[in-house]
Amino acid sequence: MLMLKCKNCGEVFPGIYVPEDTKRESESDVNTTTSHICSRGHKNVYSFDDYMDWSGPETF
């Protein structure tokens, strides 16, 4: 799961789901101009660099 963070209040919310068998998401797979309104009403525009990978370490 790639997450996004509100640029005004810091709320973290799901950005896009990445299947477990996918090793790395590429910029071509993400719309580079995504806008989102957080639960507090802040509207922000996000680029690929704004996405955070919070899937955790891989376990074997």
Coordinates of N, CA and C in Angstrom, one line a residue:
M1 N 0.8 -1.2 0.0 CA 0.0 0.0 0.0 C 0.9 1.2 0.0
L2 N 0.7 2.1 -0.9 CA 1.4 3.4 -1.0 C 0.4 4.4 -0.3
M3 N 0.9 5.1 0.6 CA 0.1 6.1 1.4 C 0.5 7.5 1.0
L4 N -0.5 8.4 1.4 CA -0.3 9.8 1.2 C -0.5 10.5 2.5
K5 N 0.1 11.7 2.7 CA 0.0 12.5 3.9 C -0.5 13.9 3.6
C6 N -1.6 14.3 4.3 CA -2.1 15.7 4.1 C -1.0 16.7 4.3
K7 N -0.8 17.6 3.4 CA 0.3 18.6 3.5 C -0.1 19.7 4.5
N8 N -1.3 19.8 5.0 CA -1.7 20.8 5.9 C -1.8 20.3 7.4
C9 N -2.4 19.1 7.6 CA -2.6 18.6 9.0 C -1.8 17.3 9.3
G10 N -1.3 16.6 8.3 CA -0.5 15.4 8.5 C -1.3 14.2 8.5
E11 N -2.6 14.2 8.3 CA -3.4 13.0 8.3 C -2.8 12.0 7.2
V12 N -2.7 10.8 7.5 CA -2.2 9.8 6.6 C -3.4 9.0 6.1
F13 N -3.4 8.7 4.8 CA -4.5 8.0 4.2 C -4.0 7.2 3.0
P14 N -4.8 6.1 2.7 CA -4.4 5.2 1.6 C -4.3 6.0 0.3
G15 N -3.2 5.8 -0.5 CA -3.0 6.4 -1.8 C -3.4 5.4 -2.9
I16 N -2.6 4.4 -3.1 CA -3.0 3.3 -4.0 C -2.6 2.0 -3.5
Y17 N -3.3 1.0 -3.9 CA -3.0 -0.4 -3.4 C -2.0 -1.0 -4.4
V18 N -0.9 -1.6 -3.9 CA 0.1 -2.3 -4.7 C 0.0 -3.8 -4.4
P19 N -0.3 -4.6 -5.3 CA -0.3 -6.1 -5.0 C 1.0 -6.6 -4.4
E20 N 0.9 -7.6 -3.5 CA 2.1 -8.1 -2.9 C 3.2 -8.6 -3.8
D21 N 2.7 -9.1 -5.0 CA 3.7 -9.7 -5.9 C 4.4 -8.6 -6.8
T22 N 4.0 -7.4 -6.6 CA 4.7 -6.3 -7.3 C 5.9 -5.8 -6.4
K23 N 7.0 -5.8 -7.0 CA 8.2 -5.4 -6.3 C 8.3 -3.9 -6.1
R24 N 8.0 -3.1 -7.2 CA 8.2 -1.7 -7.1 C 7.2 -1.0 -8.0
E25 N 6.5 0.0 -7.5 CA 5.6 0.8 -8.3 C 6.4 1.8 -9.1
S26 N 6.0 2.1 -10.3 CA 6.8 3.0 -11.1 C 5.9 4.2 -11.4
E27 N 6.5 5.3 -11.7 CA 5.8 6.6 -11.9 C 4.8 6.5 -13.1
S28 N 5.1 5.6 -14.0 CA 4.2 5.4 -15.2 C 2.9 4.8 -14.7
D29 N 2.9 4.1 -13.6 CA 1.7 3.4 -13.1 C 0.8 4.3 -12.2
V30 N 1.3 5.5 -11.9 CA 0.6 6.5 -11.0 C 0.3 7.7 -11.8
N31 N -0.9 8.2 -11.7 CA -1.3 9.5 -12.3 C -0.4 10.6 -11.5
T32 N 0.4 11.3 -12.2 CA 1.3 12.3 -11.6 C 0.7 13.5 -11.0
T33 N -0.6 13.8 -11.3 CA -1.3 14.9 -10.7 C -2.6 14.4 -10.0
T34 N -2.5 13.9 -8.8 CA -3.6 13.4 -8.1 C -4.0 14.4 -7.0
S35 N -5.3 14.7 -7.0 CA -5.7 15.6 -5.9 C -6.6 14.8 -4.9
H36 N -6.5 15.2 -3.6 CA -7.3 14.5 -2.6 C -7.7 15.5 -1.6
I37 N -8.9 15.3 -1.0 CA -9.4 16.1 0.1 C -9.4 15.2 1.4
C38 N -8.6 15.6 2.4 CA -8.6 14.8 3.6 C -9.9 15.0 4.4
S39 N -10.0 14.2 5.5 CA -11.3 14.3 6.3 C -11.5 15.6 6.9
R40 N -10.5 16.4 7.0 CA -10.6 17.8 7.6 C -10.9 18.8 6.6
G41 N -11.0 18.4 5.3 CA -11.3 19.4 4.3 C -10.2 20.0 3.5
H42 N -9.0 19.6 3.8 CA -7.8 20.2 3.1 C -7.6 19.5 1.8
K43 N -7.6 20.3 0.7 CA -7.4 19.8 -0.6 C -5.9 20.0 -1.0
N44 N -5.3 18.9 -1.5 CA -3.9 19.0 -1.9 C -3.7 18.2 -3.2
V45 N -2.7 18.6 -3.9 CA -2.3 18.0 -5.2 C -1.0 17.2 -4.9
Y46 N -1.0 15.9 -5.3 CA 0.1 15.1 -5.0 C 0.8 14.6 -6.3
S47 N 2.1 14.5 -6.3 CA 2.9 13.9 -7.4 C 3.4 12.5 -6.9
F48 N 4.0 11.8 -7.8 CA 4.5 10.4 -7.5 C 5.5 10.5 -6.3
D49 N 6.3 11.5 -6.1 CA 7.2 11.6 -5.0 C 6.6 11.8 -3.7
D50 N 5.3 12.1 -3.6 CA 4.6 12.3 -2.4 C 4.1 11.0 -1.8
Y51 N 4.1 9.9 -2.6 CA 3.6 8.6 -2.1 C 4.7 8.0 -1.2
M52 N 4.2 7.4 0.0 CA 5.1 6.7 0.9 C 4.8 5.2 0.9
D53 N 5.8 4.4 1.0 CA 5.6 2.9 1.1 C 5.6 2.5 2.5
W54 N 4.4 2.2 3.1 CA 4.3 1.8 4.5 C 3.9 0.4 4.6
S55 N 4.4 -0.4 3.6 CA 4.0 -1.9 3.6 C 4.8 -2.6 4.7
G56 N 5.9 -2.1 5.2 CA 6.7 -2.7 6.2 C 7.8 -3.6 5.5
P57 N 8.7 -4.1 6.4 CA 9.7 -5.0 5.8 C 9.2 -6.3 5.3
E58 N 9.8 -6.9 4.3 CA 9.4 -8.2 3.8 C 9.8 -9.2 4.8
T59 N 9.0 -10.3 5.0 CA 9.3 -11.4 5.8 C 9.3 -12.6 4.9
F60 N 10.2 -13.5 5.2 CA 10.3 -14.8 4.5 C 9.9 -16.0 5.3

